[in-house]
mmCIF file of C-alpha atoms in Angstrom:
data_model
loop_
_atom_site.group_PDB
_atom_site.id
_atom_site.type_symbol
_atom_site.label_atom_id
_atom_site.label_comp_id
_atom_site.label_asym_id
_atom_site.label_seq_id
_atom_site.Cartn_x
_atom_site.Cartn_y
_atom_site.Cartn_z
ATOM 1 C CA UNK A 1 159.693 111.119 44.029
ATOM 2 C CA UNK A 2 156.474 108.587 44.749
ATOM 3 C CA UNK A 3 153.935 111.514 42.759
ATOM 4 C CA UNK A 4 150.415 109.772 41.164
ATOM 5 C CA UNK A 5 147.630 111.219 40.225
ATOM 6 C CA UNK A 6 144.361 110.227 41.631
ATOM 7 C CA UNK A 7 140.520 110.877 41.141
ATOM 8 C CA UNK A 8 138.421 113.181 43.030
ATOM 9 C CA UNK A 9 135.721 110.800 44.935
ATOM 10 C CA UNK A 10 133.643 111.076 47.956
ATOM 11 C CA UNK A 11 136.594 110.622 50.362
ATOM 12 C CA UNK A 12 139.087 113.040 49.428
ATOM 13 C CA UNK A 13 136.954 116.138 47.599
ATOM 14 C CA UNK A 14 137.309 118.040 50.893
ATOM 15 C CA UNK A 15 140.820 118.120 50.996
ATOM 16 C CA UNK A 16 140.810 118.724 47.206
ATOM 17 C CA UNK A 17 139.064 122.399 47.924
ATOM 18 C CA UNK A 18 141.049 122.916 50.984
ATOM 19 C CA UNK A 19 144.260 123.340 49.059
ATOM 20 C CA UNK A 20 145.063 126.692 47.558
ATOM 21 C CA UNK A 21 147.910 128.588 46.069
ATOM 22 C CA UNK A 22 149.932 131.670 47.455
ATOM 23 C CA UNK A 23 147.496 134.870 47.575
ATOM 24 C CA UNK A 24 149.563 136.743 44.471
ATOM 25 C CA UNK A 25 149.256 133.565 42.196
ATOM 26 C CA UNK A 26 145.035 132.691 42.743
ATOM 27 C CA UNK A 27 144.602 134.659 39.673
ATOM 28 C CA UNK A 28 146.835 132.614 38.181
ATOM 29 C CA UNK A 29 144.294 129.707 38.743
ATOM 30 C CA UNK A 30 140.477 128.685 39.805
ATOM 31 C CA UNK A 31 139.536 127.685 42.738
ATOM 32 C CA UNK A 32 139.375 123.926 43.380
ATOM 33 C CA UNK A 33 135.832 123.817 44.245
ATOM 34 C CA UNK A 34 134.871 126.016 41.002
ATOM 35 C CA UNK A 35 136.721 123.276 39.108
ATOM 36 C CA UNK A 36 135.271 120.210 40.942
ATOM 37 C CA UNK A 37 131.547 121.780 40.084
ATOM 38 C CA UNK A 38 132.349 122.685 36.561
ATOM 39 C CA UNK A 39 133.628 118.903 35.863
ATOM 40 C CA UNK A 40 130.424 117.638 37.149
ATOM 41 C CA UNK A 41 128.506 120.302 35.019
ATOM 42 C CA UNK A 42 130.819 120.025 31.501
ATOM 43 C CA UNK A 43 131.318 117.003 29.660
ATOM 44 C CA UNK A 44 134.851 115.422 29.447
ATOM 45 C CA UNK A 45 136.205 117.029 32.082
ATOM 46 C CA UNK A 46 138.816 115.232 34.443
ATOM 47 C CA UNK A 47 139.322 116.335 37.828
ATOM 48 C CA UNK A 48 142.350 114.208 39.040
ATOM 49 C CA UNK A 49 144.192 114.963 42.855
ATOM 50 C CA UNK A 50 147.916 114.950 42.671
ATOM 51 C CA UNK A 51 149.569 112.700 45.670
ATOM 52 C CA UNK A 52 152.693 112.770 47.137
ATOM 53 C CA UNK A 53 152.870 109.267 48.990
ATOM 54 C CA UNK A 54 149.788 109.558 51.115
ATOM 55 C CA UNK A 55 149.680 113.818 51.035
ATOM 56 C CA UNK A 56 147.467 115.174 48.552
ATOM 57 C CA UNK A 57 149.691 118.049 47.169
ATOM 58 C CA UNK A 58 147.357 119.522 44.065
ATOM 59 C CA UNK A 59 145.391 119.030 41.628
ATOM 60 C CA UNK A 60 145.009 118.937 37.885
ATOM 61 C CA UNK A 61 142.086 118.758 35.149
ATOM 62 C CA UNK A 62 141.778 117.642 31.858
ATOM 63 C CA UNK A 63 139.254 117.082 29.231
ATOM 64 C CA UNK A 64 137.869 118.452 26.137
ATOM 65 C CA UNK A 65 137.322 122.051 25.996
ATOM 66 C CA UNK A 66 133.530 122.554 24.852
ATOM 67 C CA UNK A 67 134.336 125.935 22.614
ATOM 68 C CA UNK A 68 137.146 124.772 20.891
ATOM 69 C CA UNK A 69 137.086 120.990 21.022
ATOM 70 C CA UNK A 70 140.489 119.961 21.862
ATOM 71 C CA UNK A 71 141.443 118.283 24.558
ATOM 72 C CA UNK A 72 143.466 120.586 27.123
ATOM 73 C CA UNK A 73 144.890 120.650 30.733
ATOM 74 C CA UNK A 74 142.464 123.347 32.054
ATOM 75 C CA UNK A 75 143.922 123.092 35.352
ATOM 76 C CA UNK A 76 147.072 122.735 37.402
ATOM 77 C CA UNK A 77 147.848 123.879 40.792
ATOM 78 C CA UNK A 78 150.392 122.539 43.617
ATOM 79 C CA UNK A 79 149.609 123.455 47.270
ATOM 80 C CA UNK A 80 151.281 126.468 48.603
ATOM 81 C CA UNK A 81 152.785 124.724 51.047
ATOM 82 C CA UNK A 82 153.896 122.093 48.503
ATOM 83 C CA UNK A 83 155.766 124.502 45.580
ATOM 84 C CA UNK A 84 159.143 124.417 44.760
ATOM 85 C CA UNK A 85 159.884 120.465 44.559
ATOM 86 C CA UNK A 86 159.014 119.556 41.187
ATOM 87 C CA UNK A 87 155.549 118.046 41.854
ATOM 88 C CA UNK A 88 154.016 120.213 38.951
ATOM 89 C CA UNK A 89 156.307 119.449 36.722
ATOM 90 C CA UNK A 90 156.234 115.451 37.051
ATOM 91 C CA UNK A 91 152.557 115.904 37.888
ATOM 92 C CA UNK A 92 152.546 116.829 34.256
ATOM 93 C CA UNK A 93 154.913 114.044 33.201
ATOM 94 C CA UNK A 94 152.604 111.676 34.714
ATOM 95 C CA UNK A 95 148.827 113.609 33.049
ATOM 96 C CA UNK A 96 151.272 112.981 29.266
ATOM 97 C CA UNK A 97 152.172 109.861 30.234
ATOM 98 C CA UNK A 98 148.722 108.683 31.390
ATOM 99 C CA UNK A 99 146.866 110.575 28.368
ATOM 100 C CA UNK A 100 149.450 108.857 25.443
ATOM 101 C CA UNK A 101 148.606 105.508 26.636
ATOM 102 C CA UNK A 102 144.809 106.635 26.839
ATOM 103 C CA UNK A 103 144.617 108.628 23.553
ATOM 104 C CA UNK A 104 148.290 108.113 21.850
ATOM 105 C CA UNK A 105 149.057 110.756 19.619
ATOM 106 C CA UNK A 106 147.009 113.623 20.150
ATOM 107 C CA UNK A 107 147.568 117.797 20.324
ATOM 108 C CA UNK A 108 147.173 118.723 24.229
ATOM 109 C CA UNK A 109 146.526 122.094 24.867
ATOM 110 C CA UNK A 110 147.058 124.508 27.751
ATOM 111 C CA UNK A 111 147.333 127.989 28.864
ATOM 112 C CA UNK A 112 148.260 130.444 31.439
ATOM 113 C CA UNK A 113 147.970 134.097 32.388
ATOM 114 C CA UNK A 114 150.533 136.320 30.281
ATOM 115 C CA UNK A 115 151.841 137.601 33.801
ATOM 116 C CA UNK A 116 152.093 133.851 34.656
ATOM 117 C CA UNK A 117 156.165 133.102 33.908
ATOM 118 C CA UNK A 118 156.466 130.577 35.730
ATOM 119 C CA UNK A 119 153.567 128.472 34.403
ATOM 120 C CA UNK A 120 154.556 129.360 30.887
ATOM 121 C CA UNK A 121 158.312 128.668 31.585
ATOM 122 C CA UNK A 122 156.946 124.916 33.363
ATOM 123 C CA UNK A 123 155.174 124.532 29.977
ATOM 124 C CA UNK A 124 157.965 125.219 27.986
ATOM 125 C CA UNK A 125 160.109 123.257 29.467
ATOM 126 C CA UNK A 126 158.021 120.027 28.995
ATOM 127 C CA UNK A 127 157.989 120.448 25.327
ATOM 128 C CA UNK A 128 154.938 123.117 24.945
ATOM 129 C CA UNK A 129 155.125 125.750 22.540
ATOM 130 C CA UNK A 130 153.542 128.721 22.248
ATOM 131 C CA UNK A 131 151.027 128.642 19.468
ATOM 132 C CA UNK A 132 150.591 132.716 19.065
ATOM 133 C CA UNK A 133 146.078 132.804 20.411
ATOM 134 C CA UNK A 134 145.543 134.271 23.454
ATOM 135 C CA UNK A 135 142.334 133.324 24.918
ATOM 136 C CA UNK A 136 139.993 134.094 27.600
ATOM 137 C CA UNK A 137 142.998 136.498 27.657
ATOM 138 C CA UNK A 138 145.397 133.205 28.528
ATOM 139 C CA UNK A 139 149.130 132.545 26.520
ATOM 140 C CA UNK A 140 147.964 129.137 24.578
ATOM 141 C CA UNK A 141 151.258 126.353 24.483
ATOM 142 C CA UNK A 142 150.517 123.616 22.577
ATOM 143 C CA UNK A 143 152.398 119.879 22.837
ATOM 144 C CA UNK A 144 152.015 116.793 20.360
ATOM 145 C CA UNK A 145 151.731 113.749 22.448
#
């Protein structure tokens, strides 16, 4: 599977916001184009576009979350028309990956909708553990990198 994970620039922002997920999971997940404006209106925040060969397939965001200050994946979210061939998963794989070599050992937080099993179960299975706080009335997983 050729997945990387690219950034958001002035050539590809458009198909960035044109992705979206299935209508029962978008409140699962912000919109794109909420995310692209927050990152350019927080600090440390890391829009990144996830590419499947030339395909843009999703996205994912990172950074440091200004209430808490740890550094979390705020976002992850694989075209509709994309889901169901692992790309979230190693999209994942490849944001641990890329933020061990940036940061090396580190706590990287997430979290997901209660209702959100899937996202939770993706979590899991990468080594993410619940850590019992819910909040903004999300499940927070926690991994050491």
């Amino acid at each position: 599977m050729k997945l990387s994970l690219k950034e958001i620039n002035a050539d590809n922002w458009e198909k960035c916001i044109a992705l979206s997920v299935s209508d029962h999971q978008k409140g699962f997940v912000a919109d794109n184009a909420y995310s692209l404006l927050q990152s350019q209106f927080l600090e440390e925040q890391y829009p990144l576009a996830i590419y499947h060969g030339e395909d843009m397939v999703g996205f994912i965001m990172y950074g440091i979350d200004p209430e808490t200050s740890r550094m979390e994946m705020c976002r992850l979210m694989i075209d509709q028309k994309y889901q169901g061939r692992g790309f979230g998963k190693k999209a994942t794989q490849l944001l641990l990956e890329q933020l061990t070599h940036s940061y090396g050992n580190i706590e990287l937080f997430t979290s997901a909708e209660p209702e959100n099993g899937s996202a939770i179960g993706l979590y899991e299975r990468l080594g993410f553990e619940k850590t019992g706080e819910v909040m903004w009335g999300e499940v927070v997983l926690k991994k050491e990198l």
